[in-house]
Amino acid sequence: MKVAIFSGSVYGSAEEVARHAASILKDAGFEAWHNPRATLADAQAFGPEALLAVTSTTGMGELPDNLQALYFDIRDQLPAAWRGLPGAVIGLGDASYGDTFCGGGELMRELFGELGVREVLPMLRLDASESVTPETDAEPWLAQLVKALRN
Ligand SMILES: Cc1cc2nc3c(=O)[nH]c(=O)nc-3n(C[C@H](O)[C@H](O)[C@H](O)COP(=O)(O)O)c2cc1C
């Protein structure tokens, strides 16, 4: 199964988590594709059969700059081929931001909802105020994702 991983990151943590997710998915036998500067055309050319978004939150609950263009292009075009695909989101944030905690991840969840992506696992929220090892913290969730995508 071909899994496209979209990542949004300001300081690199979410990008590291996305890279780690790609390597775990590859080890599990999936074809994982991750390009932190992906355009919609690149992603469509890959022909995803599942979608994973990994994004931090910046500003007041906003998406990092490197994910914005892809986010708006997906929202404008809502590729029909992606409707019904399995998908999931990892949100990175900091709970001390209160209401906007993991707002970037929430935006990707809403987008996946508009796309008709089937959320196979509840969003993982990684809290930078609690832990400085987001890649390792994501491992149990990623193991569940592997199982959910195999079903
Ligand atoms: C300027 C700035 C604004 C932020 N705004 C939010 C926010 O609104 N909500 C949130 O949950 N985290 C917020 N964060 C925390 C980051 O999302 C968190 O530290 C994350 O782990 C950074 O990941 P990155 O290295 O991939 O950018 C903010 C951090 C900075 C520096």
PDB file of C-alpha atoms and ligand atoms in Angstrom:
ATOM      1  CA  MET A   1       0.000   0.000   0.000  1.00  0.00           C
ATOM      2  CA  LYS A   2       1.241   3.485  -0.915  1.00  0.00           C
ATOM      3  CA  VAL A   3       1.157   5.962   1.979  1.00  0.00           C
ATOM      4  CA  ALA A   4       1.714   9.678   1.339  1.00  0.00           C
ATOM      5  CA  ILE A   5       3.036  11.587   4.341  1.00  0.00           C
ATOM      6  CA  PHE A   6       2.477  15.353   4.406  1.00  0.00           C
ATOM      7  CA  SER A   7       4.488  17.293   6.972  1.00  0.00           C
ATOM      8  CA  GLY A   8       4.411  20.824   8.327  1.00  0.00           C
ATOM      9  CA  SER A   9       7.196  22.020  10.600  1.00  0.00           C
ATOM     10  CA  VAL A  10       8.830  25.253  11.751  1.00  0.00           C
ATOM     11  CA  TYR A  11      11.754  24.014  13.852  1.00  0.00           C
ATOM     12  CA  GLY A  12      12.037  20.462  12.541  1.00  0.00           C
ATOM     13  CA  SER A  13      10.317  18.316  15.213  1.00  0.00           C
ATOM     14  CA  ALA A  14       7.303  17.419  13.083  1.00  0.00           C
ATOM     15  CA  GLU A  15       9.570  16.732  10.140  1.00  0.00           C
ATOM     16  CA  GLU A  16      11.601  14.311  12.274  1.00  0.00           C
ATOM     17  CA  VAL A  17       8.409  12.560  13.373  1.00  0.00           C
ATOM     18  CA  ALA A  18       7.286  12.330   9.722  1.00  0.00           C
ATOM     19  CA  ARG A  19      10.651  10.844   8.728  1.00  0.00           C
ATOM     20  CA  HIS A  20      10.436   8.351  11.557  1.00  0.00           C
ATOM     21  CA  ALA A  21       6.884   7.437  10.491  1.00  0.00           C
ATOM     22  CA  ALA A  22       8.123   6.878   6.924  1.00  0.00           C
ATOM     23  CA  SER A  23      10.837   4.524   8.106  1.00  0.00           C
ATOM     24  CA  ILE A  24       8.445   2.569  10.370  1.00  0.00           C
ATOM     25  CA  LEU A  25       5.911   2.247   7.545  1.00  0.00           C
ATOM     26  CA  LYS A  26       8.626   1.109   5.137  1.00  0.00           C
ATOM     27  CA  ASP A  27       9.888  -1.474   7.635  1.00  0.00           C
ATOM     28  CA  ALA A  28       6.302  -2.733   7.851  1.00  0.00           C
ATOM     29  CA  GLY A  29       6.234  -3.235   4.080  1.00  0.00           C
ATOM     30  CA  PHE A  30       4.388  -0.104   2.964  1.00  0.00           C
ATOM     31  CA  GLU A  31       5.580   2.205   0.228  1.00  0.00           C
ATOM     32  CA  ALA A  32       5.913   5.477   2.151  1.00  0.00           C
ATOM     33  CA  TRP A  33       6.470   8.797   0.395  1.00  0.00           C
ATOM     34  CA  HIS A  34       7.495  11.919   2.314  1.00  0.00           C
ATOM     35  CA  ASN A  35       8.618  15.234   0.898  1.00  0.00           C
ATOM     36  CA  PRO A  36       8.456  18.206   3.287  1.00  0.00           C
ATOM     37  CA  ARG A  37       8.095  20.543   0.282  1.00  0.00           C
ATOM     38  CA  ALA A  38       5.552  18.442  -1.601  1.00  0.00           C
ATOM     39  CA  THR A  39       3.230  20.089  -4.091  1.00  0.00           C
ATOM     40  CA  LEU A  40      -0.221  18.721  -4.861  1.00  0.00           C
ATOM     41  CA  ALA A  41       1.045  17.575  -8.283  1.00  0.00           C
ATOM     42  CA  ASP A  42       3.887  15.596  -6.640  1.00  0.00           C
ATOM     43  CA  ALA A  43       1.460  13.981  -4.216  1.00  0.00           C
ATOM     44  CA  GLN A  44      -1.027  13.106  -6.965  1.00  0.00           C
ATOM     45  CA  ALA A  45       1.763  11.654  -9.119  1.00  0.00           C
ATOM     46  CA  PHE A  46       2.667   9.298  -6.246  1.00  0.00           C
ATOM     47  CA  GLY A  47      -0.879   7.917  -6.348  1.00  0.00           C
ATOM     48  CA  PRO A  48      -1.523   7.535  -2.598  1.00  0.00           C
ATOM     49  CA  GLU A  49      -3.696   4.758  -1.218  1.00  0.00           C
ATOM     50  CA  ALA A  50      -3.527   6.190   2.328  1.00  0.00           C
ATOM     51  CA  LEU A  51      -2.714   9.632   3.767  1.00  0.00           C
ATOM     52  CA  LEU A  52      -0.805  10.596   6.901  1.00  0.00           C
ATOM     53  CA  ALA A  53      -0.381  14.223   7.970  1.00  0.00           C
ATOM     54  CA  VAL A  54       2.223  15.175  10.569  1.00  0.00           C
ATOM     55  CA  THR A  55       2.183  18.831  11.504  1.00  0.00           C
ATOM     56  CA  SER A  56       3.158  21.195  14.252  1.00  0.00           C
ATOM     57  CA  THR A  57       1.237  24.357  15.119  1.00  0.00           C
ATOM     58  CA  THR A  58       2.467  27.912  14.854  1.00  0.00           C
ATOM     59  CA  GLY A  59       1.077  31.422  15.355  1.00  0.00           C
ATOM     60  CA  MET A  60      -2.332  31.100  17.004  1.00  0.00           C
ATOM     61  CA  GLY A  61      -3.256  27.580  15.943  1.00  0.00           C
ATOM     62  CA  GLU A  62      -1.936  27.896  12.391  1.00  0.00           C
ATOM     63  CA  LEU A  63      -0.169  25.548  10.004  1.00  0.00           C
ATOM     64  CA  PRO A  64       3.563  25.970   9.394  1.00  0.00           C
ATOM     65  CA  ASP A  65       4.467  27.840   6.183  1.00  0.00           C
ATOM     66  CA  ASN A  66       5.857  24.769   4.436  1.00  0.00           C
ATOM     67  CA  LEU A  67       2.464  23.029   4.561  1.00  0.00           C
ATOM     68  CA  GLN A  68       0.237  25.987   3.710  1.00  0.00           C
ATOM     69  CA  ALA A  69       0.468  25.881  -0.094  1.00  0.00           C
ATOM     70  CA  LEU A  70      -0.280  22.157  -0.193  1.00  0.00           C
ATOM     71  CA  TYR A  71      -3.131  22.598   2.321  1.00  0.00           C
ATOM     72  CA  PHE A  72      -4.806  25.333   0.229  1.00  0.00           C
ATOM     73  CA  ASP A  73      -4.284  23.458  -3.053  1.00  0.00           C
ATOM     74  CA  ILE A  74      -5.858  20.311  -1.597  1.00  0.00           C
ATOM     75  CA  ARG A  75      -8.729  22.367  -0.173  1.00  0.00           C
ATOM     76  CA  ASP A  76      -9.337  24.118  -3.509  1.00  0.00           C
ATOM     77  CA  GLN A  77      -9.185  20.981  -5.638  1.00  0.00           C
ATOM     78  CA  LEU A  78     -10.343  18.164  -3.313  1.00  0.00           C
ATOM     79  CA  PRO A  79      -8.847  15.427  -5.545  1.00  0.00           C
ATOM     80  CA  ALA A  80     -11.612  12.926  -6.252  1.00  0.00           C
ATOM     81  CA  ALA A  81      -9.127  10.019  -6.301  1.00  0.00           C
ATOM     82  CA  TRP A  82      -8.432  10.596  -2.592  1.00  0.00           C
ATOM     83  CA  ARG A  83     -12.056  10.330  -1.479  1.00  0.00           C
ATOM     84  CA  GLY A  84     -12.571   7.376   0.844  1.00  0.00           C
ATOM     85  CA  LEU A  85      -8.866   6.710   1.423  1.00  0.00           C
ATOM     86  CA  PRO A  86      -7.796   5.702   4.935  1.00  0.00           C
ATOM     87  CA  GLY A  87      -5.909   8.409   6.764  1.00  0.00           C
ATOM     88  CA  ALA A  88      -4.719   9.758  10.086  1.00  0.00           C
ATOM     89  CA  VAL A  89      -3.093  12.828  11.614  1.00  0.00           C
ATOM     90  CA  ILE A  90      -0.287  13.444  14.089  1.00  0.00           C
ATOM     91  CA  GLY A  91      -0.450  16.926  15.613  1.00  0.00           C
ATOM     92  CA  LEU A  92       2.466  18.508  17.456  1.00  0.00           C
ATOM     93  CA  GLY A  93       1.809  21.405  19.766  1.00  0.00           C
ATOM     94  CA  ASP A  94       2.232  22.760  23.240  1.00  0.00           C
ATOM     95  CA  ALA A  95      -0.631  22.485  25.723  1.00  0.00           C
ATOM     96  CA  SER A  96       0.354  25.806  27.296  1.00  0.00           C
ATOM     97  CA  TYR A  97      -1.196  27.465  24.198  1.00  0.00           C
ATOM     98  CA  GLY A  98      -4.602  26.420  25.559  1.00  0.00           C
ATOM     99  CA  ASP A  99      -7.427  26.501  23.004  1.00  0.00           C
ATOM    100  CA  THR A 100      -5.113  26.381  20.013  1.00  0.00           C
ATOM    101  CA  PHE A 101      -3.347  23.217  21.258  1.00  0.00           C
ATOM    102  CA  CYS A 102      -2.511  21.144  18.159  1.00  0.00           C
ATOM    103  CA  GLY A 103      -4.541  23.559  16.001  1.00  0.00           C
ATOM    104  CA  GLY A 104      -2.431  22.686  12.945  1.00  0.00           C
ATOM    105  CA  GLY A 105      -3.332  19.019  13.314  1.00  0.00           C
ATOM    106  CA  GLU A 106      -7.001  19.989  13.743  1.00  0.00           C
ATOM    107  CA  LEU A 107      -6.859  21.915  10.437  1.00  0.00           C
ATOM    108  CA  MET A 108      -5.523  18.808   8.683  1.00  0.00           C
ATOM    109  CA  ARG A 109      -8.250  16.668  10.267  1.00  0.00           C
ATOM    110  CA  GLU A 110     -10.900  19.072   8.992  1.00  0.00           C
ATOM    111  CA  LEU A 111      -9.301  18.997   5.551  1.00  0.00           C
ATOM    112  CA  PHE A 112      -9.264  15.196   5.556  1.00  0.00           C
ATOM    113  CA  GLY A 113     -12.937  15.343   6.555  1.00  0.00           C
ATOM    114  CA  GLU A 114     -13.732  17.592   3.564  1.00  0.00           C
ATOM    115  CA  LEU A 115     -11.782  15.228   1.334  1.00  0.00           C
ATOM    116  CA  GLY A 116     -13.796  12.251   2.554  1.00  0.00           C
ATOM    117  CA  VAL A 117     -10.719  10.591   4.028  1.00  0.00           C
ATOM    118  CA  ARG A 118     -11.640   7.819   6.485  1.00  0.00           C
ATOM    119  CA  GLU A 119      -9.896   8.504   9.803  1.00  0.00           C
ATOM    120  CA  VAL A 120      -8.586   5.094  10.868  1.00  0.00           C
ATOM    121  CA  LEU A 121      -7.098   6.239  14.185  1.00  0.00           C
ATOM    122  CA  PRO A 122      -7.856   9.236  16.437  1.00  0.00           C
ATOM    123  CA  MET A 123      -5.355  12.072  16.037  1.00  0.00           C
ATOM    124  CA  LEU A 124      -2.169  11.681  18.068  1.00  0.00           C
ATOM    125  CA  ARG A 125      -1.382  14.872  20.008  1.00  0.00           C
ATOM    126  CA  LEU A 126       2.289  15.317  20.922  1.00  0.00           C
ATOM    127  CA  ASP A 127       2.740  17.935  23.620  1.00  0.00           C
ATOM    128  CA  ALA A 128       6.104  19.749  23.634  1.00  0.00           C
ATOM    129  CA  SER A 129       5.455  20.921  27.220  1.00  0.00           C
ATOM    130  CA  GLU A 130       5.403  17.279  28.362  1.00  0.00           C
ATOM    131  CA  SER A 131       8.075  15.587  26.292  1.00  0.00           C
ATOM    132  CA  VAL A 132      11.124  16.310  24.165  1.00  0.00           C
ATOM    133  CA  THR A 133      11.124  12.934  22.377  1.00  0.00           C
ATOM    134  CA  PRO A 134       8.170  13.128  19.972  1.00  0.00           C
ATOM    135  CA  GLU A 135       9.538  10.470  17.581  1.00  0.00           C
ATOM    136  CA  THR A 136       9.743   7.796  20.289  1.00  0.00           C
ATOM    137  CA  ASP A 137       6.434   8.954  21.779  1.00  0.00           C
ATOM    138  CA  ALA A 138       4.765   8.377  18.397  1.00  0.00           C
ATOM    139  CA  GLU A 139       5.924   4.750  18.104  1.00  0.00           C
ATOM    140  CA  PRO A 140       2.980   2.991  19.848  1.00  0.00           C
ATOM    141  CA  TRP A 141       0.502   5.051  17.786  1.00  0.00           C
ATOM    142  CA  LEU A 142       2.434   4.264  14.585  1.00  0.00           C
ATOM    143  CA  ALA A 143       2.295   0.555  15.431  1.00  0.00           C
ATOM    144  CA  GLN A 144      -1.504   0.909  15.696  1.00  0.00           C
ATOM    145  CA  LEU A 145      -1.564   2.760  12.378  1.00  0.00           C
ATOM    146  CA  VAL A 146       0.296  -0.102  10.703  1.00  0.00           C
ATOM    147  CA  LYS A 147      -2.347  -2.517  12.014  1.00  0.00           C
ATOM    148  CA  ALA A 148      -5.250  -0.272  10.996  1.00  0.00           C
ATOM    149  CA  LEU A 149      -3.884   0.105   7.440  1.00  0.00           C
ATOM    150  CA  ARG A 150      -3.455  -3.650   7.083  1.00  0.00           C
ATOM    151  CA  ASN A 151      -7.131  -4.256   7.858  1.00  0.00           C
TER     152      ASN A 151
HETATM  153  C1  LIG B   1       5.654  31.124  17.680  1.00  0.00           C
HETATM  154  C2  LIG B   1       5.074  29.809  18.122  1.00  0.00           C
HETATM  155  C3  LIG B   1       3.700  29.652  18.128  1.00  0.00           C
HETATM  156  C4  LIG B   1       3.127  28.435  18.545  1.00  0.00           C
HETATM  157  N1  LIG B   1       1.749  28.314  18.564  1.00  0.00           N
HETATM  158  C5  LIG B   1       1.207  27.149  19.003  1.00  0.00           C
HETATM  159  C6  LIG B   1      -0.211  27.004  19.070  1.00  0.00           C
HETATM  160  O1  LIG B   1      -0.984  27.899  18.733  1.00  0.00           O
HETATM  161  N2  LIG B   1      -0.712  25.818  19.509  1.00  0.00           N
HETATM  162  C7  LIG B   1       0.096  24.775  19.898  1.00  0.00           C
HETATM  163  O2  LIG B   1      -0.413  23.732  20.280  1.00  0.00           O
HETATM  164  N3  LIG B   1       1.448  24.891  19.851  1.00  0.00           N
HETATM  165  C8  LIG B   1       2.021  26.042  19.405  1.00  0.00           C
HETATM  166  N4  LIG B   1       3.389  26.154  19.363  1.00  0.00           N
HETATM  167  C9  LIG B   1       4.226  25.012  19.801  1.00  0.00           C
HETATM  168  C10 LIG B   1       4.782  24.162  18.656  1.00  0.00           C
HETATM  169  O3  LIG B   1       3.751  23.672  17.808  1.00  0.00           O
HETATM  170  C11 LIG B   1       5.547  22.973  19.257  1.00  0.00           C
HETATM  171  O4  LIG B   1       6.647  23.455  19.978  1.00  0.00           O
HETATM  172  C12 LIG B   1       6.004  21.972  18.211  1.00  0.00           C
HETATM  173  O5  LIG B   1       6.592  20.853  18.846  1.00  0.00           O
HETATM  174  C13 LIG B   1       7.022  22.572  17.240  1.00  0.00           C
HETATM  175  O6  LIG B   1       7.242  21.630  16.199  1.00  0.00           O
HETATM  176  P1  LIG B   1       8.190  21.971  14.952  1.00  0.00           P
HETATM  177  O7  LIG B   1       9.623  21.879  15.448  1.00  0.00           O
HETATM  178  O8  LIG B   1       7.898  20.900  13.964  1.00  0.00           O
HETATM  179  O9  LIG B   1       7.842  23.311  14.431  1.00  0.00           O
HETATM  180  C14 LIG B   1       3.969  27.364  18.951  1.00  0.00           C
HETATM  181  C15 LIG B   1       5.369  27.540  18.950  1.00  0.00           C
HETATM  182  C16 LIG B   1       5.926  28.747  18.549  1.00  0.00           C
HETATM  183  C17 LIG B   1       7.412  28.917  18.608  1.00  0.00           C
END
